[in-house]
PDB file of N, CA and C in Angstrom:
ATOM      1  N   UNK M   2      40.162 -23.290   0.378  1.00 80.00           N
ATOM      2  CA  UNK M   2      39.063 -23.354  -0.875  1.00 80.00           C
ATOM      3  C   UNK M   2      38.477 -22.318  -1.407  1.00 80.00           C
ATOM      4  N   UNK M   3      38.388 -21.811  -2.869  1.00 87.00           N
ATOM      5  CA  UNK M   3      37.593 -20.694  -2.973  1.00 87.00           C
ATOM      6  C   UNK M   3      36.404 -21.270  -3.524  1.00 87.00           C
ATOM      7  N   UNK M   4      35.785 -19.926  -3.409  1.00 86.00           N
ATOM      8  CA  UNK M   4      34.038 -19.938  -3.332  1.00 86.00           C
ATOM      9  C   UNK M   4      33.471 -19.413  -4.715  1.00 86.00           C
ATOM     10  N   UNK M   5      32.978 -19.526  -5.291  1.00 87.00           N
ATOM     11  CA  UNK M   5      32.652 -18.696  -6.344  1.00 87.00           C
ATOM     12  C   UNK M   5      30.581 -18.921  -6.564  1.00 87.00           C
ATOM     13  N   UNK M   6      30.586 -17.716  -5.996  1.00 86.00           N
ATOM     14  CA  UNK M   6      28.875 -17.859  -6.271  1.00 86.00           C
ATOM     15  C   UNK M   6      28.244 -17.297  -7.396  1.00 86.00           C
ATOM     16  N   UNK M   7      27.243 -18.035  -7.662  1.00 88.00           N
ATOM     17  CA  UNK M   7      26.657 -17.648  -9.702  1.00 88.00           C
ATOM     18  C   UNK M   7      24.882 -17.087  -9.172  1.00 88.00           C
ATOM     19  N   UNK M   8      24.442 -16.428  -9.586  1.00 91.00           N
ATOM     20  CA  UNK M   8      22.861 -15.645  -9.758  1.00 91.00           C
ATOM     21  C   UNK M   8      22.669 -16.290 -10.986  1.00 91.00           C
ATOM     22  N   UNK M   9      21.859 -16.866 -11.532  1.00 91.00           N
ATOM     23  CA  UNK M   9      21.283 -17.277 -12.350  1.00 91.00           C
ATOM     24  C   UNK M   9      19.953 -16.777 -12.342  1.00 91.00           C
ATOM     25  N   UNK M  10      19.253 -16.179 -13.485  1.00 93.00           N
ATOM     26  CA  UNK M  10      18.302 -15.412 -13.805  1.00 93.00           C
ATOM     27  C   UNK M  10      17.344 -16.470 -14.711  1.00 93.00           C
ATOM     28  N   UNK M  11      17.774 -17.337 -15.482  1.00 94.00           N
ATOM     29  CA  UNK M  11      17.261 -18.117 -16.289  1.00 94.00           C
ATOM     30  C   UNK M  11      17.098 -19.880 -16.199  1.00 94.00           C
ATOM     31  N   UNK M  12      16.609 -20.281 -15.120  1.00 90.00           N
ATOM     32  CA  UNK M  12      17.011 -21.481 -14.757  1.00 90.00           C
ATOM     33  C   UNK M  12      17.042 -22.568 -15.215  1.00 90.00           C
ATOM     34  N   UNK M  13      16.641 -22.272 -16.714  1.00 95.00           N
ATOM     35  CA  UNK M  13      16.931 -23.227 -18.091  1.00 95.00           C
ATOM     36  C   UNK M  13      18.190 -23.963 -18.468  1.00 95.00           C
ATOM     37  N   UNK M  14      19.257 -23.353 -17.879  1.00 94.00           N
ATOM     38  CA  UNK M  14      20.452 -22.979 -18.523  1.00 94.00           C
ATOM     39  C   UNK M  14      21.220 -23.742 -17.107  1.00 94.00           C
ATOM     40  N   UNK M  15      20.699 -24.185 -16.591  1.00 91.00           N
ATOM     41  CA  UNK M  15      21.365 -24.602 -14.737  1.00 91.00           C
ATOM     42  C   UNK M  15      21.644 -26.312 -15.441  1.00 91.00           C
ATOM     43  N   UNK M  16      21.066 -27.402 -16.154  1.00 93.00           N
ATOM     44  CA  UNK M  16      21.504 -28.478 -15.911  1.00 93.00           C
ATOM     45  C   UNK M  16      22.592 -28.373 -17.114  1.00 93.00           C
ATOM     46  N   UNK M  17      22.740 -27.829 -17.767  1.00 94.00           N
ATOM     47  CA  UNK M  17      24.037 -27.499 -19.099  1.00 94.00           C
ATOM     48  C   UNK M  17      25.047 -27.066 -18.374  1.00 94.00           C
ATOM     49  N   UNK M  18      24.653 -25.827 -17.256  1.00 93.00           N
ATOM     50  CA  UNK M  18      26.135 -25.032 -16.889  1.00 93.00           C
ATOM     51  C   UNK M  18      26.474 -26.202 -15.130  1.00 93.00           C
ATOM     52  N   UNK M  19      25.920 -27.399 -14.578  1.00 91.00           N
ATOM     53  CA  UNK M  19      25.760 -28.074 -13.830  1.00 91.00           C
ATOM     54  C   UNK M  19      26.857 -28.974 -15.009  1.00 91.00           C
ATOM     55  N   UNK M  20      26.499 -29.911 -16.018  1.00 93.00           N
ATOM     56  CA  UNK M  20      27.746 -30.531 -16.524  1.00 93.00           C
ATOM     57  C   UNK M  20      28.892 -30.006 -16.748  1.00 93.00           C
ATOM     58  N   UNK M  21      28.621 -28.487 -16.939  1.00 93.00           N
ATOM     59  CA  UNK M  21      30.413 -28.147 -17.600  1.00 93.00           C
ATOM     60  C   UNK M  21      31.108 -27.646 -16.024  1.00 93.00           C
ATOM     61  N   UNK M  22      30.630 -26.959 -15.497  1.00 91.00           N
ATOM     62  CA  UNK M  22      31.369 -26.863 -13.752  1.00 91.00           C
ATOM     63  C   UNK M  22      31.660 -28.843 -13.075  1.00 91.00           C
ATOM     64  N   UNK M  23      30.938 -29.258 -13.814  1.00 90.00           N
ATOM     65  CA  UNK M  23      31.404 -30.518 -13.705  1.00 90.00           C
ATOM     66  C   UNK M  23      32.132 -31.216 -13.868  1.00 90.00           C
ATOM     67  N   UNK M  24      32.670 -30.896 -14.972  1.00 93.00           N
ATOM     68  CA  UNK M  24      33.485 -31.537 -16.103  1.00 93.00           C
ATOM     69  C   UNK M  24      35.132 -30.956 -15.365  1.00 93.00           C
ATOM     70  N   UNK M  25      34.840 -29.531 -14.668  1.00 92.00           N
ATOM     71  CA  UNK M  25      36.075 -28.945 -14.993  1.00 92.00           C
ATOM     72  C   UNK M  25      36.669 -30.216 -13.643  1.00 92.00           C
ATOM     73  N   UNK M  26      38.456 -30.787 -13.247  1.00 91.00           N
ATOM     74  CA  UNK M  26      38.621 -31.799 -12.051  1.00 91.00           C
ATOM     75  C   UNK M  26      38.438 -30.643 -11.158  1.00 91.00           C
ATOM     76  N   UNK M  27      38.560 -31.509  -9.912  1.00 91.00           N
ATOM     77  CA  UNK M  27      38.691 -30.371  -8.371  1.00 91.00           C
ATOM     78  C   UNK M  27      37.152 -29.513  -8.329  1.00 91.00           C
ATOM     79  N   UNK M  28      36.484 -29.799  -9.001  1.00 90.00           N
ATOM     80  CA  UNK M  28      35.468 -28.181  -8.746  1.00 90.00           C
ATOM     81  C   UNK M  28      34.345 -29.024  -8.217  1.00 90.00           C
ATOM     82  N   UNK M  29      33.633 -29.237  -7.067  1.00 89.00           N
ATOM     83  CA  UNK M  29      32.521 -29.315  -6.726  1.00 89.00           C
ATOM     84  C   UNK M  29      31.415 -28.892  -6.907  1.00 89.00           C
ATOM     85  N   UNK M  30      29.604 -28.546  -7.260  1.00 88.00           N
ATOM     86  CA  UNK M  30      28.816 -28.092  -6.313  1.00 88.00           C
ATOM     87  C   UNK M  30      28.497 -28.690  -4.967  1.00 88.00           C
ATOM     88  N   UNK M  31      27.720 -27.907  -4.246  1.00 85.00           N
ATOM     89  CA  UNK M  31      27.030 -27.855  -3.104  1.00 85.00           C
ATOM     90  C   UNK M  31      25.674 -27.148  -3.500  1.00 85.00           C
ATOM     91  N   UNK M  32      24.935 -27.484  -2.746  1.00 81.00           N
ATOM     92  CA  UNK M  32      23.780 -26.980  -2.829  1.00 81.00           C
ATOM     93  C   UNK M  32      23.536 -26.198  -1.372  1.00 81.00           C
ATOM     94  N   UNK M  33      23.345 -25.262  -1.170  1.00 76.00           N
ATOM     95  CA  UNK M  33      22.946 -24.260  -0.605  1.00 76.00           C
ATOM     96  C   UNK M  33      22.066 -24.582   0.595  1.00 76.00           C
ATOM     97  N   UNK M  34      22.127 -24.459   2.070  1.00 79.00           N
ATOM     98  CA  UNK M  34      21.443 -25.049   3.212  1.00 79.00           C
ATOM     99  C   UNK M  34      20.581 -24.290   3.211  1.00 79.00           C
ATOM    100  N   UNK M  35      19.010 -24.585   3.366  1.00 80.00           N
ATOM    101  CA  UNK M  35      18.280 -24.059   3.673  1.00 80.00           C
ATOM    102  C   UNK M  35      17.800 -22.841   4.653  1.00 80.00           C
ATOM    103  N   UNK M  36      17.501 -21.790   5.224  1.00 82.00           N
ATOM    104  CA  UNK M  36      18.169 -20.704   5.964  1.00 82.00           C
ATOM    105  C   UNK M  36      16.210 -22.040   6.955  1.00 82.00           C
ATOM    106  N   UNK M  37      16.588 -21.976   8.130  1.00 86.00           N
ATOM    107  CA  UNK M  37      15.934 -22.387   9.196  1.00 86.00           C
ATOM    108  C   UNK M  37      15.494 -21.161  10.147  1.00 86.00           C
ATOM    109  N   UNK M  38      13.990 -21.235   9.558  1.00 88.00           N
ATOM    110  CA  UNK M  38      13.494 -19.482  10.140  1.00 88.00           C
ATOM    111  C   UNK M  38      13.640 -19.433  12.164  1.00 88.00           C
ATOM    112  N   UNK M  39      13.952 -18.260  12.828  1.00 93.00           N
ATOM    113  CA  UNK M  39      14.100 -18.693  14.090  1.00 93.00           C
ATOM    114  C   UNK M  39      12.795 -18.011  14.498  1.00 93.00           C
ATOM    115  N   UNK M  40      12.477 -17.601  15.844  1.00 94.00           N
ATOM    116  CA  UNK M  40      11.297 -17.531  16.471  1.00 94.00           C
ATOM    117  C   UNK M  40      10.743 -16.033  15.871  1.00 94.00           C
ATOM    118  N   UNK M  41      11.517 -14.703  15.861  1.00 95.00           N
ATOM    119  CA  UNK M  41      11.028 -13.914  15.555  1.00 95.00           C
ATOM    120  C   UNK M  41      10.683 -14.016  14.015  1.00 95.00           C
ATOM    121  N   UNK M  42      11.860 -14.410  13.048  1.00 93.00           N
ATOM    122  CA  UNK M  42      10.721 -14.682  11.658  1.00 93.00           C
ATOM    123  C   UNK M  42       9.400 -15.756  12.074  1.00 93.00           C
ATOM    124  N   UNK M  43       9.157 -16.524  13.081  1.00 94.00           N
ATOM    125  CA  UNK M  43       7.751 -17.402  12.717  1.00 94.00           C
ATOM    126  C   UNK M  43       7.574 -16.431  13.201  1.00 94.00           C
ATOM    127  N   UNK M  44       6.727 -15.223  14.188  1.00 94.00           N
ATOM    128  CA  UNK M  44       6.314 -14.766  14.534  1.00 94.00           C
ATOM    129  C   UNK M  44       5.733 -13.523  13.840  1.00 94.00           C
ATOM    130  N   UNK M  45       6.905 -12.624  12.909  1.00 95.00           N
ATOM    131  CA  UNK M  45       6.433 -11.778  12.127  1.00 95.00           C
ATOM    132  C   UNK M  45       5.836 -12.585  11.351  1.00 95.00           C
ATOM    133  N   UNK M  46       5.977 -13.497  10.164  1.00 94.00           N
ATOM    134  CA  UNK M  46       5.194 -14.088   9.496  1.00 94.00           C
ATOM    135  C   UNK M  46       3.643 -14.929  10.188  1.00 94.00           C
ATOM    136  N   UNK M  47       3.529 -14.730  10.867  1.00 95.00           N
ATOM    137  CA  UNK M  47       2.190 -15.060  12.113  1.00 95.00           C
ATOM    138  C   UNK M  47       1.579 -13.921  12.019  1.00 95.00           C
ATOM    139  N   UNK M  48       2.078 -12.505  12.183  1.00 93.00           N
ATOM    140  CA  UNK M  48       1.918 -11.323  12.365  1.00 93.00           C
ATOM    141  C   UNK M  48       1.210 -10.964  10.997  1.00 93.00           C
ATOM    142  N   UNK M  49       2.294 -11.050   9.800  1.00 94.00           N
ATOM    143  CA  UNK M  49       1.508 -10.763   8.457  1.00 94.00           C
ATOM    144  C   UNK M  49       0.168 -11.475   8.383  1.00 94.00           C
ATOM    145  N   UNK M  50      -0.149 -12.777   8.092  1.00 95.00           N
ATOM    146  CA  UNK M  50      -0.755 -13.664   7.608  1.00 95.00           C
ATOM    147  C   UNK M  50      -2.159 -13.425   8.783  1.00 95.00           C
ATOM    148  N   UNK M  51      -2.085 -12.501   9.912  1.00 91.00           N
ATOM    149  CA  UNK M  51      -3.299 -12.378  10.422  1.00 91.00           C
ATOM    150  C   UNK M  51      -3.776 -13.826  11.580  1.00 91.00           C
ATOM    151  N   UNK M  52      -2.651 -14.415  12.204  1.00 92.00           N
ATOM    152  CA  UNK M  52      -2.312 -15.463  13.165  1.00 92.00           C
ATOM    153  C   UNK M  52      -2.653 -14.719  14.821  1.00 92.00           C
ATOM    154  N   UNK M  53      -2.846 -13.923  14.778  1.00 90.00           N
ATOM    155  CA  UNK M  53      -2.629 -13.514  16.379  1.00 90.00           C
ATOM    156  C   UNK M  53      -3.711 -12.789  16.509  1.00 90.00           C
ATOM    157  N   UNK M  54      -3.798 -12.623  18.262  1.00 85.00           N
ATOM    158  CA  UNK M  54      -4.874 -11.888  18.823  1.00 85.00           C
ATOM    159  C   UNK M  54      -4.521 -10.548  19.515  1.00 85.00           C
ATOM    160  N   UNK M  55      -5.770 -10.004  20.141  1.00 81.00           N
ATOM    161  CA  UNK M  55      -5.062  -8.498  20.405  1.00 81.00           C
ATOM    162  C   UNK M  55      -5.081  -7.463  19.615  1.00 81.00           C
ATOM    163  N   UNK M  56      -5.188  -6.293  19.991  1.00 88.00           N
ATOM    164  CA  UNK M  56      -4.238  -6.207  21.624  1.00 88.00           C
ATOM    165  C   UNK M  56      -5.732  -6.129  22.020  1.00 88.00           C
ATOM    166  N   UNK M  57      -5.194  -6.421  23.510  1.00 92.00           N
ATOM    167  CA  UNK M  57      -6.080  -6.418  24.572  1.00 92.00           C
ATOM    168  C   UNK M  57      -5.821  -5.255  25.745  1.00 92.00           C
ATOM    169  N   UNK M  58      -6.979  -4.973  26.293  1.00 94.00           N
ATOM    170  CA  UNK M  58      -7.312  -3.323  27.120  1.00 94.00           C
ATOM    171  C   UNK M  58      -6.478  -3.835  28.816  1.00 94.00           C
ATOM    172  N   UNK M  59      -7.073  -5.152  29.046  1.00 94.00           N
ATOM    173  CA  UNK M  59      -7.418  -5.153  30.176  1.00 94.00           C
ATOM    174  C   UNK M  59      -6.176  -6.708  30.158  1.00 94.00           C
ATOM    175  N   UNK M  60      -5.687  -7.040  31.226  1.00 95.00           N
ATOM    176  CA  UNK M  60      -5.216  -8.971  31.511  1.00 95.00           C
ATOM    177  C   UNK M  60      -7.064  -9.362  31.720  1.00 95.00           C
ATOM    178  N   UNK M  61      -7.831  -9.013  32.144  1.00 95.00           N
ATOM    179  CA  UNK M  61      -9.763  -9.693  32.123  1.00 95.00           C
ATOM    180  C   UNK M  61     -10.052 -10.124  30.645  1.00 95.00           C
ATOM    181  N   UNK M  62      -9.554  -9.185  29.772  1.00 93.00           N
ATOM    182  CA  UNK M  62      -9.901  -9.680  28.257  1.00 93.00           C
ATOM    183  C   UNK M  62      -9.425 -10.413  27.992  1.00 93.00           C
ATOM    184  N   UNK M  63      -7.652 -10.125  28.025  1.00 92.00           N
ATOM    185  CA  UNK M  63      -6.888 -11.593  27.874  1.00 92.00           C
ATOM    186  C   UNK M  63      -7.406 -12.985  28.359  1.00 92.00           C
ATOM    187  N   UNK M  64      -7.481 -13.225  29.292  1.00 93.00           N
ATOM    188  CA  UNK M  64      -8.097 -14.127  30.426  1.00 93.00           C
ATOM    189  C   UNK M  64      -9.392 -14.767  29.497  1.00 93.00           C
ATOM    190  N   UNK M  65     -10.480 -13.965  29.333  1.00 92.00           N
ATOM    191  CA  UNK M  65     -11.557 -13.956  29.100  1.00 92.00           C
ATOM    192  C   UNK M  65     -11.540 -14.652  27.413  1.00 92.00           C
ATOM    193  N   UNK M  66     -10.306 -13.468  26.698  1.00 91.00           N
ATOM    194  CA  UNK M  66      -9.780 -14.532  25.153  1.00 91.00           C
ATOM    195  C   UNK M  66      -9.362 -16.460  25.330  1.00 91.00           C
ATOM    196  N   UNK M  67      -8.842 -15.720  25.863  1.00 91.00           N
ATOM    197  CA  UNK M  67      -7.784 -17.711  26.583  1.00 91.00           C
ATOM    198  C   UNK M  67      -8.658 -18.475  26.610  1.00 91.00           C
ATOM    199  N   UNK M  68     -10.203 -18.447  27.435  1.00 92.00           N
ATOM    200  CA  UNK M  68     -10.913 -19.134  27.832  1.00 92.00           C
ATOM    201  C   UNK M  68     -12.029 -19.874  27.336  1.00 92.00           C
ATOM    202  N   UNK M  69     -11.900 -18.974  26.148  1.00 85.00           N
ATOM    203  CA  UNK M  69     -12.700 -19.528  25.136  1.00 85.00           C
ATOM    204  C   UNK M  69     -12.672 -21.128  24.844  1.00 85.00           C
TER     205      UNK M  69
END
């Protein structure tokens, strides 16, 4: 199966383009799957959003923070 990927800058043309493409026999439109975040992506997002604690200078500091 041959695939063609289109990048469309103007979303207003999308409905018309979909109608044109569906008119061709044997041509289908697939919606791209959403990319699932892995653990690293989630952790990096937490860092960017400031949802991290530390750095801790000792294990005692870490434990004191965890016991709050």
